[in-house]
Short mmCIF file of C-alpha atoms in Angstrom, two decimals:
data_model
loop_
_atom_site.label_atom_id
_atom_site.label_comp_id
_atom_site.label_asym_id
_atom_site.label_seq_id
_atom_site.Cartn_x
_atom_site.Cartn_y
_atom_site.Cartn_z
CA THR A 228 71.85 78.02 136.17
CA GLN A 229 73.67 80.64 134.84
CA LYS A 230 76.18 81.17 137.56
CA ASN A 231 79.66 82.00 136.47
CA LYS A 232 78.62 82.80 132.67
CA PHE A 233 78.26 85.59 131.02
CA ILE A 234 74.47 86.84 129.71
CA VAL A 235 73.82 87.31 126.15
CA ARG A 236 71.65 87.73 123.78
CA ASP A 237 70.94 84.80 121.79
CA GLU A 238 69.98 87.05 118.63
CA ILE A 239 72.17 89.80 117.26
CA TYR A 240 70.72 92.44 115.20
CA ASP A 241 72.07 93.06 111.66
CA GLN A 242 72.05 96.69 111.20
CA GLU A 243 72.60 96.31 107.51
CA THR A 244 69.92 94.12 106.74
CA GLY A 245 67.54 94.44 109.32
CA GLU A 246 67.38 91.61 110.58
CA ASN A 247 67.51 89.16 113.99
CA LYS A 248 70.73 86.51 113.74
CA THR A 249 72.20 84.03 115.82
CA ALA A 250 75.44 84.85 117.53
CA ALA A 251 78.10 83.42 115.00
CA SER A 252 80.53 82.27 117.71
CA ALA A 253 79.21 80.27 120.91
CA ILE A 254 80.63 81.42 124.13
CA LEU A 255 82.12 78.94 126.43
CA THR A 256 82.29 79.26 130.21
CA PHE A 257 84.26 77.24 132.65
CA TYR A 258 84.80 77.09 136.72
CA GLN A 259 88.14 76.44 137.57
CA ASN A 260 88.99 75.26 141.44
CA GLN A 261 92.47 74.25 141.14
CA THR A 262 95.68 74.41 139.54
CA GLY A 263 96.67 73.07 136.63
CA LEU A 264 95.84 72.65 133.00
CA HIS A 265 92.31 73.04 131.76
CA LYS A 266 91.47 70.50 129.14
CA SER A 267 88.44 72.34 127.11
CA LYS A 268 89.20 73.81 123.51
CA TYR A 269 87.39 75.97 122.10
CA ALA A 270 87.45 75.89 118.01
CA VAL A 271 87.64 79.36 116.21
CA LYS A 272 85.31 78.85 113.51
CA ASN A 273 84.52 81.54 112.41
CA THR A 274 86.51 85.28 111.22
CA GLY A 275 86.67 87.56 113.93
CA TYR A 276 87.61 89.29 117.31
CA TYR A 277 87.85 87.05 120.41
CA CYS A 278 88.51 87.87 124.12
CA VAL A 279 89.01 85.82 126.64
CA VAL A 280 87.88 87.42 130.28
CA THR A 281 88.88 85.82 133.75
CA HIS A 282 87.06 87.31 137.45
CA ARG A 283 87.74 85.33 140.76
CA GLU A 284 84.91 85.33 143.50
CA SER A 285 87.45 86.01 146.05
CA LEU A 286 89.47 89.23 146.87
CA ASP A 287 92.12 86.74 148.81
CA THR A 288 92.45 84.58 145.83
CA LYS A 289 95.23 84.99 143.52
CA PHE A 290 95.83 82.90 140.53
CA SER A 291 97.87 83.51 137.10
CA ALA A 292 96.72 82.33 133.95
CA VAL A 293 98.05 81.44 130.11
CA VAL A 294 95.83 81.13 127.21
CA ASN A 295 97.12 79.43 124.15
CA PHE A 296 95.96 80.39 120.54
CA ARG A 297 97.08 78.05 118.47
CA ASN A 298 96.46 77.74 114.51
CA ALA A 299 95.47 74.90 113.28
CA PHE A 300 97.74 74.84 110.06
CA GLY A 301 101.23 75.63 112.21
CA ASN A 302 102.94 78.40 113.82
CA LEU A 303 103.08 81.42 111.47
CA PRO A 304 100.31 84.12 111.71
CA ALA A 305 97.04 83.59 109.84
CA ALA A 306 97.89 86.62 107.75
CA GLU A 307 101.21 85.67 106.78
CA ILE A 308 100.02 81.52 105.71
CA ASN A 309 98.99 82.12 102.18
CA LYS A 310 103.22 83.02 101.62
CA LEU A 311 103.56 79.97 102.13
CA PRO A 312 101.63 78.25 98.32
CA LEU A 313 102.37 81.92 96.69
CA TYR A 314 106.39 81.85 96.99
CA GLY A 315 106.28 77.96 96.15
CA LEU A 316 104.58 78.82 93.19
CA LEU A 317 106.85 81.89 92.41
CA ALA A 318 109.66 79.43 92.77
CA ILE A 319 107.68 76.94 89.42
CA PHE A 320 107.72 80.17 87.34
CA TYR A 321 111.65 80.91 87.98
CA LEU A 322 112.40 77.51 87.18
CA VAL A 323 110.06 77.33 83.70
CA ALA A 324 111.78 80.58 82.99
CA MET A 325 115.24 79.76 83.49
CA ALA A 326 114.95 76.28 81.58
CA LEU A 327 113.38 77.96 78.31
CA TYR A 328 116.22 80.54 78.87
CA SER A 329 118.64 77.66 79.12
CA PHE A 330 117.27 76.14 76.09
CA ALA A 331 118.60 79.11 74.17
CA PHE A 332 121.90 79.11 75.88
CA TRP A 333 122.50 76.35 75.35
CA LYS A 334 121.21 76.15 71.58
CA HIS A 335 123.65 79.21 71.09
CA LYS A 336 126.52 78.25 73.28
CA HIS A 337 129.09 78.89 70.75
CA GLU A 338 127.55 82.61 70.28
CA LEU A 339 127.23 84.29 73.24
CA LEU A 340 127.84 87.31 74.99
CA PRO A 341 129.48 87.75 78.54
CA LEU A 342 126.26 89.53 79.86
CA GLN A 343 123.81 86.73 78.72
CA LYS A 344 126.10 84.00 80.79
CA TYR A 345 125.63 86.82 84.09
CA LEU A 346 121.54 86.23 82.92
CA LEU A 347 121.83 82.94 83.46
CA ALA A 348 123.83 82.32 86.73
CA PHE A 349 121.49 85.20 88.20
CA PHE A 350 118.27 82.61 86.92
CA VAL A 351 119.99 80.02 89.12
CA PHE A 352 120.25 82.10 91.73
CA LEU A 353 116.65 83.55 91.50
CA THR A 354 115.60 80.51 91.35
CA ALA A 355 117.20 78.98 94.32
CA GLU A 356 116.69 82.28 96.51
CA THR A 357 112.67 82.50 96.08
CA ILE A 358 113.06 78.44 96.93
CA PHE A 359 115.15 79.64 100.24
CA ILE A 360 112.31 82.38 101.43
CA TRP A 361 109.85 79.43 100.62
CA ALA A 362 112.23 77.07 102.82
CA TYR A 363 112.07 80.28 105.91
CA TYR A 364 107.83 80.14 105.87
CA ASP A 365 107.50 76.18 105.94
CA ILE A 366 110.19 75.89 108.39
CA LYS A 367 108.86 78.97 110.74
CA ASN A 368 105.58 77.23 110.33
CA GLU A 369 106.85 74.00 111.71
CA LYS A 370 109.26 75.31 114.11
CA GLY A 371 108.17 78.49 115.33
CA ASP A 372 109.73 81.58 115.98
CA THR A 373 113.11 79.72 117.85
CA ALA A 374 116.69 81.07 117.25
CA GLY A 375 117.45 78.70 114.66
CA THR A 376 114.69 80.39 112.58
CA LYS A 377 116.39 83.67 113.47
CA VAL A 378 119.56 82.50 112.01
CA TYR A 379 117.88 81.53 108.42
CA MET A 380 115.89 84.39 108.34
CA VAL A 381 119.00 86.52 108.42
CA PHE A 382 120.45 84.07 105.84
CA VAL A 383 117.21 84.92 103.46
CA SER A 384 117.77 88.44 104.25
CA LEU A 385 121.49 88.71 102.91
CA LEU A 386 119.93 86.51 99.46
CA ASN A 387 117.22 89.04 98.91
CA ALA A 388 119.42 91.71 99.62
CA GLY A 389 121.75 90.78 97.16
CA LYS A 390 119.14 90.32 94.40
CA ILE A 391 117.94 93.33 94.89
CA SER A 392 121.41 95.17 94.85
CA PHE A 393 122.64 93.10 92.40
CA SER A 394 119.45 93.59 89.99
CA PHE A 395 119.97 97.38 89.98
CA PHE A 396 124.06 97.02 89.45
CA LEU A 397 123.11 94.39 86.63
CA LEU A 398 120.30 97.02 85.04
CA LEU A 399 122.71 100.20 85.47
CA VAL A 400 126.45 98.31 83.24
CA ILE A 401 124.00 97.43 80.85
CA ALA A 402 122.12 101.08 80.32
CA LEU A 403 125.91 102.33 80.10
CA GLY A 404 126.41 99.93 77.31
CA TYR A 405 128.48 97.04 79.22
CA GLY A 406 128.80 94.04 76.49
CA VAL A 407 127.12 95.61 73.71
CA VAL A 408 128.04 99.08 73.22
CA TYR A 409 131.33 99.00 74.83
CA PRO A 410 133.01 95.73 75.47
CA LYS A 411 134.08 96.97 78.72
CA LEU A 412 133.20 100.27 81.51
CA ASN A 413 136.29 102.43 82.20
CA LYS A 414 137.61 101.19 85.77
CA LYS A 415 136.45 103.81 87.47
CA LEU A 416 133.04 104.57 86.32
CA MET A 417 132.86 100.63 87.26
CA ARG A 418 134.16 101.09 90.71
CA ARG A 419 131.58 103.76 91.19
CA CYS A 420 128.74 101.56 90.55
CA GLN A 421 130.04 98.73 92.85
CA ILE A 422 129.92 101.06 95.37
CA PHE A 423 126.93 102.35 94.91
CA ALA A 424 125.57 98.96 94.70
CA GLY A 425 126.94 97.80 98.07
CA LEU A 426 125.50 101.12 99.91
CA ASN A 427 121.94 99.96 98.62
CA PHE A 428 122.61 96.37 100.00
CA VAL A 429 123.32 97.47 103.32
CA LEU A 430 120.32 99.30 103.21
CA SER A 431 118.47 96.25 101.46
CA VAL A 432 119.58 94.15 104.73
CA ALA A 433 118.64 96.48 107.18
CA TYR A 434 114.98 96.95 105.80
CA LEU A 435 114.46 92.83 105.58
CA ILE A 436 115.79 91.79 108.35
CA LYS A 437 113.67 94.69 110.55
CA ASN A 438 110.10 93.71 107.67
CA TYR A 439 110.54 89.69 108.91
CA LEU A 440 110.75 90.66 112.72
CA SER A 441 107.95 92.76 112.50
CA ASN A 442 104.51 91.45 113.36
CA PRO A 443 102.32 91.37 110.34
CA GLU A 444 99.17 92.39 112.37
CA SER A 445 101.16 95.77 113.64
CA THR A 446 100.20 99.36 112.88
CA SER A 447 103.61 100.34 113.69
CA MET A 448 105.23 102.97 111.75
CA LEU A 449 109.16 101.76 112.51
CA PRO A 450 109.60 99.92 109.42
CA LEU A 451 109.75 103.33 107.61
CA ILE A 452 112.91 104.36 109.61
CA THR A 453 114.56 101.12 107.21
CA LEU A 454 111.97 101.93 103.98
CA LEU A 455 112.72 105.07 103.81
CA PRO A 456 116.58 105.23 103.30
CA LEU A 457 116.04 102.03 100.88
CA SER A 458 113.43 103.93 99.07
CA ILE A 459 115.61 107.02 98.53
CA SER A 460 118.48 104.57 97.42
CA MET A 461 116.53 102.81 95.01
CA MET A 462 114.86 105.65 93.52
CA ALA A 463 118.54 107.44 92.99
CA PHE A 464 119.60 103.92 91.19
CA TYR A 465 116.39 104.66 88.62
CA PHE A 466 117.52 108.08 88.20
CA ILE A 467 121.39 107.24 87.11
CA ILE A 468 120.10 104.03 84.90
CA LEU A 469 117.68 106.26 82.78
CA LYS A 470 120.15 108.86 82.79
CA SER A 471 122.57 106.61 81.46
CA MET A 472 120.21 105.03 79.40
CA SER A 473 119.55 108.83 77.72
CA GLN A 474 123.12 109.05 76.93
CA THR A 475 123.49 105.41 75.49
CA LEU A 476 120.74 106.06 73.30
CA ARG A 477 121.53 109.66 71.90
CA TYR A 478 124.79 107.49 71.34
CA LEU A 479 123.80 104.74 69.51
CA GLN A 480 121.44 107.42 67.45
CA GLU A 481 123.82 109.22 66.41
CA GLN A 482 126.19 106.13 64.97
CA ARG A 483 122.80 104.81 63.38
CA GLN A 484 122.94 101.36 65.27
CA VAL A 485 119.16 100.50 64.50
CA VAL A 486 119.65 97.46 65.73
CA LYS A 487 121.07 97.92 69.09
CA LEU A 488 118.88 100.99 69.61
CA LYS A 489 115.84 98.65 68.97
CA MET A 490 116.91 96.86 71.92
CA TYR A 491 117.66 99.37 74.06
CA LYS A 492 114.45 101.66 73.21
CA SER A 493 112.80 97.68 74.36
CA LEU A 494 114.90 97.49 77.27
CA LEU A 495 113.74 102.13 78.32
CA GLY A 496 110.19 100.92 77.90
CA THR A 497 110.09 97.78 80.50
CA ILE A 498 112.02 100.37 83.18
CA TYR A 499 109.47 103.13 82.54
CA ALA A 500 106.49 100.36 82.76
CA SER A 501 107.94 98.91 86.47
CA LEU A 502 108.68 102.30 87.67
CA MET A 503 105.20 103.44 87.14
CA VAL A 504 104.04 100.11 88.45
CA VAL A 505 105.84 100.69 91.23
CA PHE A 506 105.12 103.83 92.16
CA ALA A 507 101.43 102.50 92.00
CA GLY A 508 101.79 100.19 94.54
CA VAL A 509 104.00 102.41 96.63
CA ILE A 510 100.92 104.32 96.91
CA VAL A 511 98.30 101.90 97.25
CA SER A 512 100.85 100.07 99.61
CA SER A 513 101.06 103.42 101.67
CA PHE A 514 97.60 103.91 101.84
CA VAL A 515 96.80 100.22 103.45
CA PHE A 516 99.47 100.42 105.43
CA ILE A 517 98.06 104.21 106.84
CA GLY A 518 94.57 102.61 106.50
CA MET A 519 95.72 99.88 109.11
CA ASN A 520 95.70 101.67 111.62
CA ASN A 521 91.99 101.79 111.66
CA ILE A 522 90.01 98.83 113.00
CA GLU A 523 88.03 98.31 110.25
CA MET A 524 90.54 97.68 107.95
CA VAL A 525 92.31 95.53 109.89
CA GLU A 526 89.06 93.38 109.89
CA GLN A 527 88.19 93.42 106.45
CA HIS A 528 92.06 93.76 104.77
CA TRP A 529 93.63 91.18 106.99
CA ARG A 530 94.38 88.10 105.01
CA THR A 531 95.39 90.37 102.15
CA ARG A 532 97.60 93.06 103.95
CA PHE A 533 101.07 90.39 103.00
CA PHE A 534 100.27 91.10 99.01
CA PHE A 535 100.09 94.83 99.36
CA MET A 536 103.24 95.05 101.86
CA ASP A 537 105.55 92.35 100.84
CA PHE A 538 104.83 89.74 97.95
CA TRP A 539 103.76 92.44 95.12
CA PRO A 540 107.43 93.77 94.57
CA SER A 541 108.37 89.86 94.38
CA LEU A 542 105.63 89.77 91.35
CA VAL A 543 106.77 93.03 90.13
CA TYR A 544 110.64 91.79 90.00
CA TYR A 545 109.82 88.29 88.28
CA CYS A 546 107.68 90.39 85.24
CA VAL A 547 110.78 92.72 85.12
CA PHE A 548 113.98 89.97 84.95
CA VAL A 549 112.03 87.90 82.98
CA THR A 550 111.80 90.73 79.92
CA VAL A 551 115.09 91.86 80.79
CA ALA A 552 116.18 88.28 80.22
CA PHE A 553 114.05 87.97 76.89
CA ILE A 554 115.38 91.12 75.00
CA TRP A 555 118.91 89.83 76.15
CA ARG A 556 118.69 86.04 75.20
CA PRO A 557 120.97 84.19 73.05
CA THR A 558 120.35 83.95 69.25
CA ASP A 559 121.71 83.34 65.98
CA THR A 560 123.09 87.02 65.63
CA SER A 561 123.21 88.30 69.40
CA TYR A 562 127.15 87.85 69.35
CA MET A 563 127.44 90.08 66.56
CA LEU A 564 126.35 92.99 68.77
CA ALA A 565 129.59 93.33 71.04
CA CYS A 566 132.10 93.14 67.65
CA SER A 567 130.33 95.04 65.20
CA GLN A 568 128.94 98.14 63.61
CA GLN A 569 125.64 98.19 61.80
CA LEU A 570 126.60 99.71 58.20
CA PRO A 571 124.72 103.16 58.67
CA THR A 572 121.37 103.62 56.75
CA ASP A 573 122.61 106.78 55.34
CA PRO A 574 124.23 106.20 51.93
CA GLU A 575 126.78 109.12 52.61
CA ASN A 576 127.98 107.89 55.56
CA VAL A 577 128.87 104.26 54.27
CA ALA A 578 132.68 104.69 54.73
CA ASP A 579 132.20 104.93 58.38
CA PHE A 580 131.30 101.31 58.56
CA ASP A 581 134.02 99.73 60.59
CA LEU A 582 134.08 96.02 61.86
CA ASP A 583 135.74 96.17 65.54
CA ASP A 584 138.68 94.00 65.96
CA LEU A 585 137.83 90.76 68.03
CA GLN A 586 141.01 91.76 70.47
CA SER A 587 139.22 94.92 71.64
CA LEU A 588 137.10 92.79 73.47
CA ASP A 589 140.07 92.54 76.43
CA GLU A 590 140.64 96.14 75.64
CA PRO A 591 138.54 98.85 78.42
CA ASN A 592 137.02 101.55 77.08
CA VAL A 593 138.01 104.55 78.03
#
């Protein structure tokens, strides 16, 4: 009665509890004596390792077979399915934050800085980009890994890389004092910022395409080939931003611009906090990534691997950008930051106070 079937025990000894347990998953066996599709289906109800074993009774028999593993929810790997609701939720968060910023923008529409207009436009871009990422995983879940899905993946990678590079560029020009300390930046300096942002964009595209094409359950170290240059570029950006911020703070302190100084100190605190979170996240992600070479780690953390390897930077970015946008949000007096200097708090330097000519907004700072 057990011919062509596996010989197994009905009970399995649990070393942790010391008890005998029944096997978690059933074993399906069948005998195929003709070509064609075998209609039996095996329902995977428990997490674990599953295998298919075939054998032949006669050495003269030749056969080939295809085993089709399908997820009930679609074509996405189970390790990535949680990205669908999380990116959808993140898009809603961006939409809410953009609505709040837009209200302040409309309320003070006659008192705006150029920088605040860029922030609102970037809010729209970030919201759309997050929706596009959600749509990518939704399409991939419905259609599978088709040629059209790969083309869309390249498009999403370009958007994501643009977000990263422009964010660093925007933070750098703010650190250099654009729109608040100086009406405009020197053309040569601005050109250098744009070139460096372009280099970061190219490295970001290379990493993101490699990341989208990588199997979420793979233990290969190949993603590090594109991750390391991007990491170096981002660290260089952070260094330049912090150096520029220190110079701007020193200038504002010398000029006794207390209001602007307070804004820039808040921004500097946000940058340092994000830097510490990024370092902590990279360390944790590295341990998770290296640990994935261990079978036990794969079994225990395959559900959460995507969060440590892919999703957490999006959350950090959201928090940092919303904080920066809140610091530079339109207010009743924000427009005065671009065209005036605060009265010095030292009575001996009251004569140094000067209201800049509004026409200086059109003249580059040298």
